[in-house]
PDB file of C-alpha atoms in Angstrom:
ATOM      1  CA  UNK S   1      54.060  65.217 329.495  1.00  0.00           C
ATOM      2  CA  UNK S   2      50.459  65.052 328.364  1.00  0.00           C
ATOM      3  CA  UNK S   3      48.599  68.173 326.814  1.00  0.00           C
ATOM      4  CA  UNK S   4      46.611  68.857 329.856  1.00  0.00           C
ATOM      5  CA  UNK S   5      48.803  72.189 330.686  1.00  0.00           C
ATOM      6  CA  UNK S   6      51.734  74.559 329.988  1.00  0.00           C
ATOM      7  CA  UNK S   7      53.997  76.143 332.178  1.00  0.00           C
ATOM      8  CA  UNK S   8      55.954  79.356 331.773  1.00  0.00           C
ATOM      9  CA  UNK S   9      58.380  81.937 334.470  1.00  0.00           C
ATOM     10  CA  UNK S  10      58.463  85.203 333.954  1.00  0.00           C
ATOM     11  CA  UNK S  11      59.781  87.530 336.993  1.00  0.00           C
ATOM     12  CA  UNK S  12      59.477  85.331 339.431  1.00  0.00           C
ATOM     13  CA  UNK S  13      55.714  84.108 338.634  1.00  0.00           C
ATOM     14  CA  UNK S  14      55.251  80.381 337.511  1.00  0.00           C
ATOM     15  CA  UNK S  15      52.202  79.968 335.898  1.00  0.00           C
ATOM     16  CA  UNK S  16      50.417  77.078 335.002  1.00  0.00           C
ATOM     17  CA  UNK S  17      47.584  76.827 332.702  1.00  0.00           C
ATOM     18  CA  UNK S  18      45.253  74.264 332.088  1.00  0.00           C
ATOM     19  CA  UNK S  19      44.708  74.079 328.262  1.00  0.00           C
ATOM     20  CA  UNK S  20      41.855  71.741 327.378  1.00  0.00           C
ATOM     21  CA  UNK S  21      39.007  74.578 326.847  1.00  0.00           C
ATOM     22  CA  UNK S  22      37.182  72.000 324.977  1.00  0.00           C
ATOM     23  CA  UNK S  23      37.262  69.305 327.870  1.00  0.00           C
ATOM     24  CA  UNK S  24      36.452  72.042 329.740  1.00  0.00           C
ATOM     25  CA  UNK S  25      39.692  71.290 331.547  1.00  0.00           C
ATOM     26  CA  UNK S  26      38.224  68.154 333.579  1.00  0.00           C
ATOM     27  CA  UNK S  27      40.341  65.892 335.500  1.00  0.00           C
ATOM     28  CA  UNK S  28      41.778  63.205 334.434  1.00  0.00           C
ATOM     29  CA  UNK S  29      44.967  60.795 335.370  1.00  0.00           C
ATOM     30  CA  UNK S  30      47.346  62.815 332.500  1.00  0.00           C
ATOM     31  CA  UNK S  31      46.362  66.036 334.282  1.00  0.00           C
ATOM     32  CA  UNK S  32      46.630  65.186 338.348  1.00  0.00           C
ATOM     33  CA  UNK S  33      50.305  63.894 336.837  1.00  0.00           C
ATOM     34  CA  UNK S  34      51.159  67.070 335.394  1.00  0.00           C
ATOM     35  CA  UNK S  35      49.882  69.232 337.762  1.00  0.00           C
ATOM     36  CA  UNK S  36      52.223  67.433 340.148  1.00  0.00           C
ATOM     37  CA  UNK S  37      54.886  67.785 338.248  1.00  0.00           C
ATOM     38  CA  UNK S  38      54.836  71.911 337.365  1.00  0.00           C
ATOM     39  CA  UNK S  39      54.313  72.324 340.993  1.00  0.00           C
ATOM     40  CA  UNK S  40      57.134  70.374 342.418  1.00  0.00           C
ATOM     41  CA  UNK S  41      59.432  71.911 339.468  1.00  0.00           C
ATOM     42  CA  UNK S  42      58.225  75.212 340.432  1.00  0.00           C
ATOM     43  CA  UNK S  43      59.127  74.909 344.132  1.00  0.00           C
ATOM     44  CA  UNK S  44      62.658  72.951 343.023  1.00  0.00           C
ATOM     45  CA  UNK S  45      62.957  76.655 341.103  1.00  0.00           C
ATOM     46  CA  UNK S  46      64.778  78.913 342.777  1.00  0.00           C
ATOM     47  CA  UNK S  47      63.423  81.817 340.252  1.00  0.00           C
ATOM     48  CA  UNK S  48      60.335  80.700 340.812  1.00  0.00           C
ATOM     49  CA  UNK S  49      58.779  82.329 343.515  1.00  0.00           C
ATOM     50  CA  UNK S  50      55.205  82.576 343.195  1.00  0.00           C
ATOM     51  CA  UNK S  51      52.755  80.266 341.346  1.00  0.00           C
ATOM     52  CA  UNK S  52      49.595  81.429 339.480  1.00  0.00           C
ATOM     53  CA  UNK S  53      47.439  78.635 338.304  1.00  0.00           C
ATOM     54  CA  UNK S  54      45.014  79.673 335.679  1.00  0.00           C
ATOM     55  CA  UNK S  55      43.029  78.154 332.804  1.00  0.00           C
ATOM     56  CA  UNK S  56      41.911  79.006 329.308  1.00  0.00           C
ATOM     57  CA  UNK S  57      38.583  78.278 328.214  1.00  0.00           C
ATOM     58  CA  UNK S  58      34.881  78.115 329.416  1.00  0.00           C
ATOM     59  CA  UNK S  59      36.199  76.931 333.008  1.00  0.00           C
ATOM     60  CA  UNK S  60      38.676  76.727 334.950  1.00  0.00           C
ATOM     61  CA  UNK S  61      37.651  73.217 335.949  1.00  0.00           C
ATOM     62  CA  UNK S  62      34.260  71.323 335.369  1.00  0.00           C
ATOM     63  CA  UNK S  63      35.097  68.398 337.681  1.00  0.00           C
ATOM     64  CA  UNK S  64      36.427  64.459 337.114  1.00  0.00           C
ATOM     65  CA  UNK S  65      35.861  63.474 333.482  1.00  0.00           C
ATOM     66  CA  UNK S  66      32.960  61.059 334.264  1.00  0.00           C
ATOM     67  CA  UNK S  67      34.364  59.214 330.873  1.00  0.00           C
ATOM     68  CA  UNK S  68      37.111  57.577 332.650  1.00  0.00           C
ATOM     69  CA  UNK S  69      36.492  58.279 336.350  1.00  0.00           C
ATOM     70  CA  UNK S  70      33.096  56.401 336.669  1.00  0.00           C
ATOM     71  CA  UNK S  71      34.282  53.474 334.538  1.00  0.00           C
ATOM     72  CA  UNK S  72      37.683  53.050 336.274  1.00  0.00           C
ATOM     73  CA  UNK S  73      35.893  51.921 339.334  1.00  0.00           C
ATOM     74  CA  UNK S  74      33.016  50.358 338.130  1.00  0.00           C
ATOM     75  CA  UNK S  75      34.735  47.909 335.580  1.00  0.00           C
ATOM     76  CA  UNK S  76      37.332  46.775 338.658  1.00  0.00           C
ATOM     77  CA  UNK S  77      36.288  43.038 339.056  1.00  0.00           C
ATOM     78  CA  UNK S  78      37.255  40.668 342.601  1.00  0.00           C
ATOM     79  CA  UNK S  79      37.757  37.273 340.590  1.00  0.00           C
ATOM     80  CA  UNK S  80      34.712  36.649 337.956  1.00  0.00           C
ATOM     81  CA  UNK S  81      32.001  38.994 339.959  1.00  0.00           C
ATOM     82  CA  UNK S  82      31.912  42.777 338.526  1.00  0.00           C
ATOM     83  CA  UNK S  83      31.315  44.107 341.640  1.00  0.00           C
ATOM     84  CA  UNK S  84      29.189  47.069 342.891  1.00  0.00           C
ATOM     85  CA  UNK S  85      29.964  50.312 343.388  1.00  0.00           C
ATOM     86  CA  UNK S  86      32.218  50.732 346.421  1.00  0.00           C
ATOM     87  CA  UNK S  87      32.680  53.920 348.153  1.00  0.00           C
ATOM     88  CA  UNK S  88      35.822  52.737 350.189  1.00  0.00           C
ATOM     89  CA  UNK S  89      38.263  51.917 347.330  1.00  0.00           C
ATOM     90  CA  UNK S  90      36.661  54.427 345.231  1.00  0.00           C
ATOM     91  CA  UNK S  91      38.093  56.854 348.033  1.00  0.00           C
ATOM     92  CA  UNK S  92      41.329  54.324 348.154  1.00  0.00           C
ATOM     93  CA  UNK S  93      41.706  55.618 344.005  1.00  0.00           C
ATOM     94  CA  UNK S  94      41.073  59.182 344.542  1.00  0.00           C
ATOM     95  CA  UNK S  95      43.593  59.502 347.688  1.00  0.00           C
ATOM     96  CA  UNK S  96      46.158  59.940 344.888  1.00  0.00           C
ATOM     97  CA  UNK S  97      44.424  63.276 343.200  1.00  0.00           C
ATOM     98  CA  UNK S  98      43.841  64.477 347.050  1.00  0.00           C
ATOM     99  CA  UNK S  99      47.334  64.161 347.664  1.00  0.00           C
ATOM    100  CA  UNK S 100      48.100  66.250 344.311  1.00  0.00           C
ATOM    101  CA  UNK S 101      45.511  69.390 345.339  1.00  0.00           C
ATOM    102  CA  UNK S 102      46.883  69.882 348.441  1.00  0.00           C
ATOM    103  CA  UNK S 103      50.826  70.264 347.189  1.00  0.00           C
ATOM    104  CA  UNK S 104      48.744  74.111 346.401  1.00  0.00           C
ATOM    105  CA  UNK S 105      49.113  74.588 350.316  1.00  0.00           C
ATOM    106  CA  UNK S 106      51.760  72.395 351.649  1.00  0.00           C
ATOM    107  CA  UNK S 107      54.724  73.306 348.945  1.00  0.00           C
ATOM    108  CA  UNK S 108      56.329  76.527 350.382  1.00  0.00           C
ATOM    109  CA  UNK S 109      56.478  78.471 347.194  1.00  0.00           C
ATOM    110  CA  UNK S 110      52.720  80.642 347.373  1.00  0.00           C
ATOM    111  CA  UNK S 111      50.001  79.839 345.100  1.00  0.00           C
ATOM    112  CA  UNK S 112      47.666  81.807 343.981  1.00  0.00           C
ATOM    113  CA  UNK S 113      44.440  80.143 341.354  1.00  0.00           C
ATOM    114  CA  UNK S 114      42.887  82.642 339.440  1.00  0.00           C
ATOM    115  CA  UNK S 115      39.577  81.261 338.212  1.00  0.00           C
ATOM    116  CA  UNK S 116      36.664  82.418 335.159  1.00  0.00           C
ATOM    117  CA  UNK S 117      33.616  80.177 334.566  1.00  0.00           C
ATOM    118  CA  UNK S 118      32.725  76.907 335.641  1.00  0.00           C
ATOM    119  CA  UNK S 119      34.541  75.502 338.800  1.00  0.00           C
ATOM    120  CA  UNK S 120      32.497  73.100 339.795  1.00  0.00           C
ATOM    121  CA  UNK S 121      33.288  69.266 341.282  1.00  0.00           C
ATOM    122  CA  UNK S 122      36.484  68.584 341.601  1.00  0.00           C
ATOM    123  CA  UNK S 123      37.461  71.762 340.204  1.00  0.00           C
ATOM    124  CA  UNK S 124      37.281  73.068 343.477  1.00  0.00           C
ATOM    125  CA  UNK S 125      39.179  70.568 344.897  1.00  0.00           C
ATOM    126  CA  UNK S 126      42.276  72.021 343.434  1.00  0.00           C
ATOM    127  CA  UNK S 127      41.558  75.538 343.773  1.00  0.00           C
ATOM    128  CA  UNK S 128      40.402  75.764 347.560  1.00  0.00           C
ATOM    129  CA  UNK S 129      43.804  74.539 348.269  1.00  0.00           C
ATOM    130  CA  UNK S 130      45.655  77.493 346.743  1.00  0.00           C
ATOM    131  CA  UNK S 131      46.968  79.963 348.990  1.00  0.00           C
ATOM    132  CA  UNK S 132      44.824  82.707 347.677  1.00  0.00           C
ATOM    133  CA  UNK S 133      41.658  82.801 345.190  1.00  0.00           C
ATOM    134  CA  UNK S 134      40.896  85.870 342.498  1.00  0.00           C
ATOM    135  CA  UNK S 135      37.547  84.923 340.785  1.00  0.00           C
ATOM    136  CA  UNK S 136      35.792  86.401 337.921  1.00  0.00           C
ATOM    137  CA  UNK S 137      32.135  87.759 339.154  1.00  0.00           C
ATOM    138  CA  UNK S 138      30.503  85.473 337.168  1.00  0.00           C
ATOM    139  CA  UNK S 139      32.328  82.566 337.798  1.00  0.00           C
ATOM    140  CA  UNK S 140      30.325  79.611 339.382  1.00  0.00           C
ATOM    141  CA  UNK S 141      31.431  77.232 342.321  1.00  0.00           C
ATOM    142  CA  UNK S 142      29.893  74.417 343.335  1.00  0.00           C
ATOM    143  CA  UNK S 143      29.489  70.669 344.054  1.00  0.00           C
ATOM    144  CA  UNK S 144      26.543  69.394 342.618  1.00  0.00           C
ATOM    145  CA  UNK S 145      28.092  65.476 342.825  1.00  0.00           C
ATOM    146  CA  UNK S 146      27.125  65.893 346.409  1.00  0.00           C
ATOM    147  CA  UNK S 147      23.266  64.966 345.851  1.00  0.00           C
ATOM    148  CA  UNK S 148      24.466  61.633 344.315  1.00  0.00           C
ATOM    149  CA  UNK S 149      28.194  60.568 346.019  1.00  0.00           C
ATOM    150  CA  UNK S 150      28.319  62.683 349.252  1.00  0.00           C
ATOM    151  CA  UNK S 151      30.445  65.517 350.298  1.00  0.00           C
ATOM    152  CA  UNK S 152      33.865  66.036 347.925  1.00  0.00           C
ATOM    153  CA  UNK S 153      36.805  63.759 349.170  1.00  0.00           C
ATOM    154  CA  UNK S 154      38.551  66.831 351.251  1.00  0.00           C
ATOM    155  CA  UNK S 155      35.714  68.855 352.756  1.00  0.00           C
ATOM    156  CA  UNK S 156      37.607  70.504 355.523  1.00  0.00           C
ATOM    157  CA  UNK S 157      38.444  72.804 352.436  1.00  0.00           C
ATOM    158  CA  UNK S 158      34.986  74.029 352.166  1.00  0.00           C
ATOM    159  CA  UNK S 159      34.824  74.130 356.030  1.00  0.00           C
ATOM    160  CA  UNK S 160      38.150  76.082 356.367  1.00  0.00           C
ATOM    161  CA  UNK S 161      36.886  78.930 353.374  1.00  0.00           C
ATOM    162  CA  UNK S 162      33.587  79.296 354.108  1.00  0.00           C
ATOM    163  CA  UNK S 163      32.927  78.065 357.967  1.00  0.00           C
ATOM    164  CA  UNK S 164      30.818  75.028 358.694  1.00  0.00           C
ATOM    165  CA  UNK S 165      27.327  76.086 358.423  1.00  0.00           C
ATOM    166  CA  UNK S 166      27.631  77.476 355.134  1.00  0.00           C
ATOM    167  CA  UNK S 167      30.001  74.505 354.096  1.00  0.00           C
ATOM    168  CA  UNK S 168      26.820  72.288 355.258  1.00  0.00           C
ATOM    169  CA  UNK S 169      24.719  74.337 353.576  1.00  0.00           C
ATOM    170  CA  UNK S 170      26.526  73.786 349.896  1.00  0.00           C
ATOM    171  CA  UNK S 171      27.482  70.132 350.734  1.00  0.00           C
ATOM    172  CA  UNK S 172      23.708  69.247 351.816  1.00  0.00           C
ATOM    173  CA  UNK S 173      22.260  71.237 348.550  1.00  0.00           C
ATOM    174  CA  UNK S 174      24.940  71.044 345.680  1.00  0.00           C
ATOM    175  CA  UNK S 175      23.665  74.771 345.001  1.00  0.00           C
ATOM    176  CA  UNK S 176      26.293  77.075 343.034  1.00  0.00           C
ATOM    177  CA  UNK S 177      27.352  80.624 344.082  1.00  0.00           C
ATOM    178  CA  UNK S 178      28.826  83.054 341.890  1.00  0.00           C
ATOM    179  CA  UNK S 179      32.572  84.431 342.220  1.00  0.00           C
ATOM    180  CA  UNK S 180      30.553  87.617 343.248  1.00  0.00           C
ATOM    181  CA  UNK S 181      28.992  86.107 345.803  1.00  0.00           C
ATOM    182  CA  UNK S 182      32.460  84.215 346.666  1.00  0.00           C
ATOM    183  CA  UNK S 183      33.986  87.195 347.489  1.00  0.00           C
ATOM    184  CA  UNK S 184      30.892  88.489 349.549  1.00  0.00           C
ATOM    185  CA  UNK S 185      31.236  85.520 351.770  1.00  0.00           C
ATOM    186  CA  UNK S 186      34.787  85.508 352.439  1.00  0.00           C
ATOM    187  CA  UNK S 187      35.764  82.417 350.147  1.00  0.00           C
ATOM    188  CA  UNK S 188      37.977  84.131 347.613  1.00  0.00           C
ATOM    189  CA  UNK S 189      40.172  87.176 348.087  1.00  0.00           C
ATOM    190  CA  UNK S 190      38.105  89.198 345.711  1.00  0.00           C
ATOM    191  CA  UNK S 191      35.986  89.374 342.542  1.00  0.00           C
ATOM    192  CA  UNK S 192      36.778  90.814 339.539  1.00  0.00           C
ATOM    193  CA  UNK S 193      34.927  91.560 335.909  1.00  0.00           C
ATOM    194  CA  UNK S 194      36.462  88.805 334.137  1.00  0.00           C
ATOM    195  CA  UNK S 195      37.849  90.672 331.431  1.00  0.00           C
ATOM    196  CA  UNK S 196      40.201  92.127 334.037  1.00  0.00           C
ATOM    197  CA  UNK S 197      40.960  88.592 335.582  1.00  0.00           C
ATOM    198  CA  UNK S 198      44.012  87.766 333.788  1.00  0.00           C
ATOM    199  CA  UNK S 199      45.807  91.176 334.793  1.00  0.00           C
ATOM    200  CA  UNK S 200      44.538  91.260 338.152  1.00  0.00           C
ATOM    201  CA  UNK S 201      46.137  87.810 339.316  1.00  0.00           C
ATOM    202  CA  UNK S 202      49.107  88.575 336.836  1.00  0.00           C
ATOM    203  CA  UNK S 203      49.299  91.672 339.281  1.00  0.00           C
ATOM    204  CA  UNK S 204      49.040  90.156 342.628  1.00  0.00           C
ATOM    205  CA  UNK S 205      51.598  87.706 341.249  1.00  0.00           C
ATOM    206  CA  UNK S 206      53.661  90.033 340.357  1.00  0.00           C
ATOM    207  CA  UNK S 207      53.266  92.008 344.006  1.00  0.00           C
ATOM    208  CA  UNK S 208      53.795  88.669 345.595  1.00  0.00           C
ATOM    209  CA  UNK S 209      56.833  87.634 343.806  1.00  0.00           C
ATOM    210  CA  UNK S 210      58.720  90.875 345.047  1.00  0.00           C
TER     211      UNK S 210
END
């Protein structure tokens, strides 16, 4: 396994952490293939009976590492032509991290993401699939890609935490809203200072596991 995360149970909780603070914990192929991994062993756990995904660092998640994302698809060649940038099989390549997120709804075992500072991109990707959201006040969502690619590659996420208009609204402006402001609007189950984060979700963990 690749140093994208760690994984620990304790009384029923299974945490995962994402532990590139540098990187800013972006995506990249090692970490989709972890991720998968903890949360299938987690649910294949009968002790396990709660996940809380979490992340140390500056964010939880500042998107797809443009270093190997952007490449990936543009260096793909049909015979001797490099060929353009193609929406269609760039969605074709990112089916596989789509497929990944949403194991935060479809396993059985409840998840619950507990986010501080950036989650922007495809951070939230992953963390609109989890079961339920705790958000430091002054984290930031967003998806500022949308003013150059389109909308992320599963919107009905937005759609299903936020409603459509305001989904439209974020999707058709890239704007960021704080976890404050999350909370306000019904997106996340509540806002927290984030120096009280980390025992807050511990907490609901905990509460949940029982």
């Amino acid at each position: 396994m690749a140093d994208t995360l760690r994984t620990d149970l304790a009384d029923g909780v299974f945490r995962i952490t994402l532990c590139r603070p540098d990187a800013y914990n972006t995506i990249t192929p090692d970490l989709r293939e972890d991720l998968e991994h903890a949360l299938r062993t987690a649910d294949a756990d009968p002790d396990a009976r709660v996940v809380l995904l979490d992340a140390e660092g500056p964010a939880f998640c500042a998107g797809y590492g443009l270093d190997w994302a952007t490449p990936a698809q543009s260096s793909e060649r049909d015979g001797e032509q490099a060929r353009v940038w193609d929406s269609v099989r760039d969605q074709r390549m990112i089916s596989r991290f789509t497929e990944t997120w949403a194991l935060l709804h479809e396993l059985p075992t409840p998840t619950i993401a507990a986010v501080q500072g950036w989650c922007i991109a495809g951070g939230t990707n992953i963390v609109f699939n989890a079961d339920l959201i705790i958000a430091a006040e002054d984290a930031r969502f967003g998806y500022p890609p949308s003013r150059v690619w389109g909308v992320p590659e599963a919107p009905w996420t937005w759609v299903a935490r936020m409603g459509l208009e305001r989904a439209k609204r974020y999707m058709l402006t890239g704007d960021e809203f704080s976890g404050a402001e999350a909370a306000a609007m019904g997106i996340v189950l509540e806002a927290v200072p984030a120096n009280e984060l980390a025992s807050r979700s511990l907490e609901l963990a905990q509460r949940v596991a029982q």
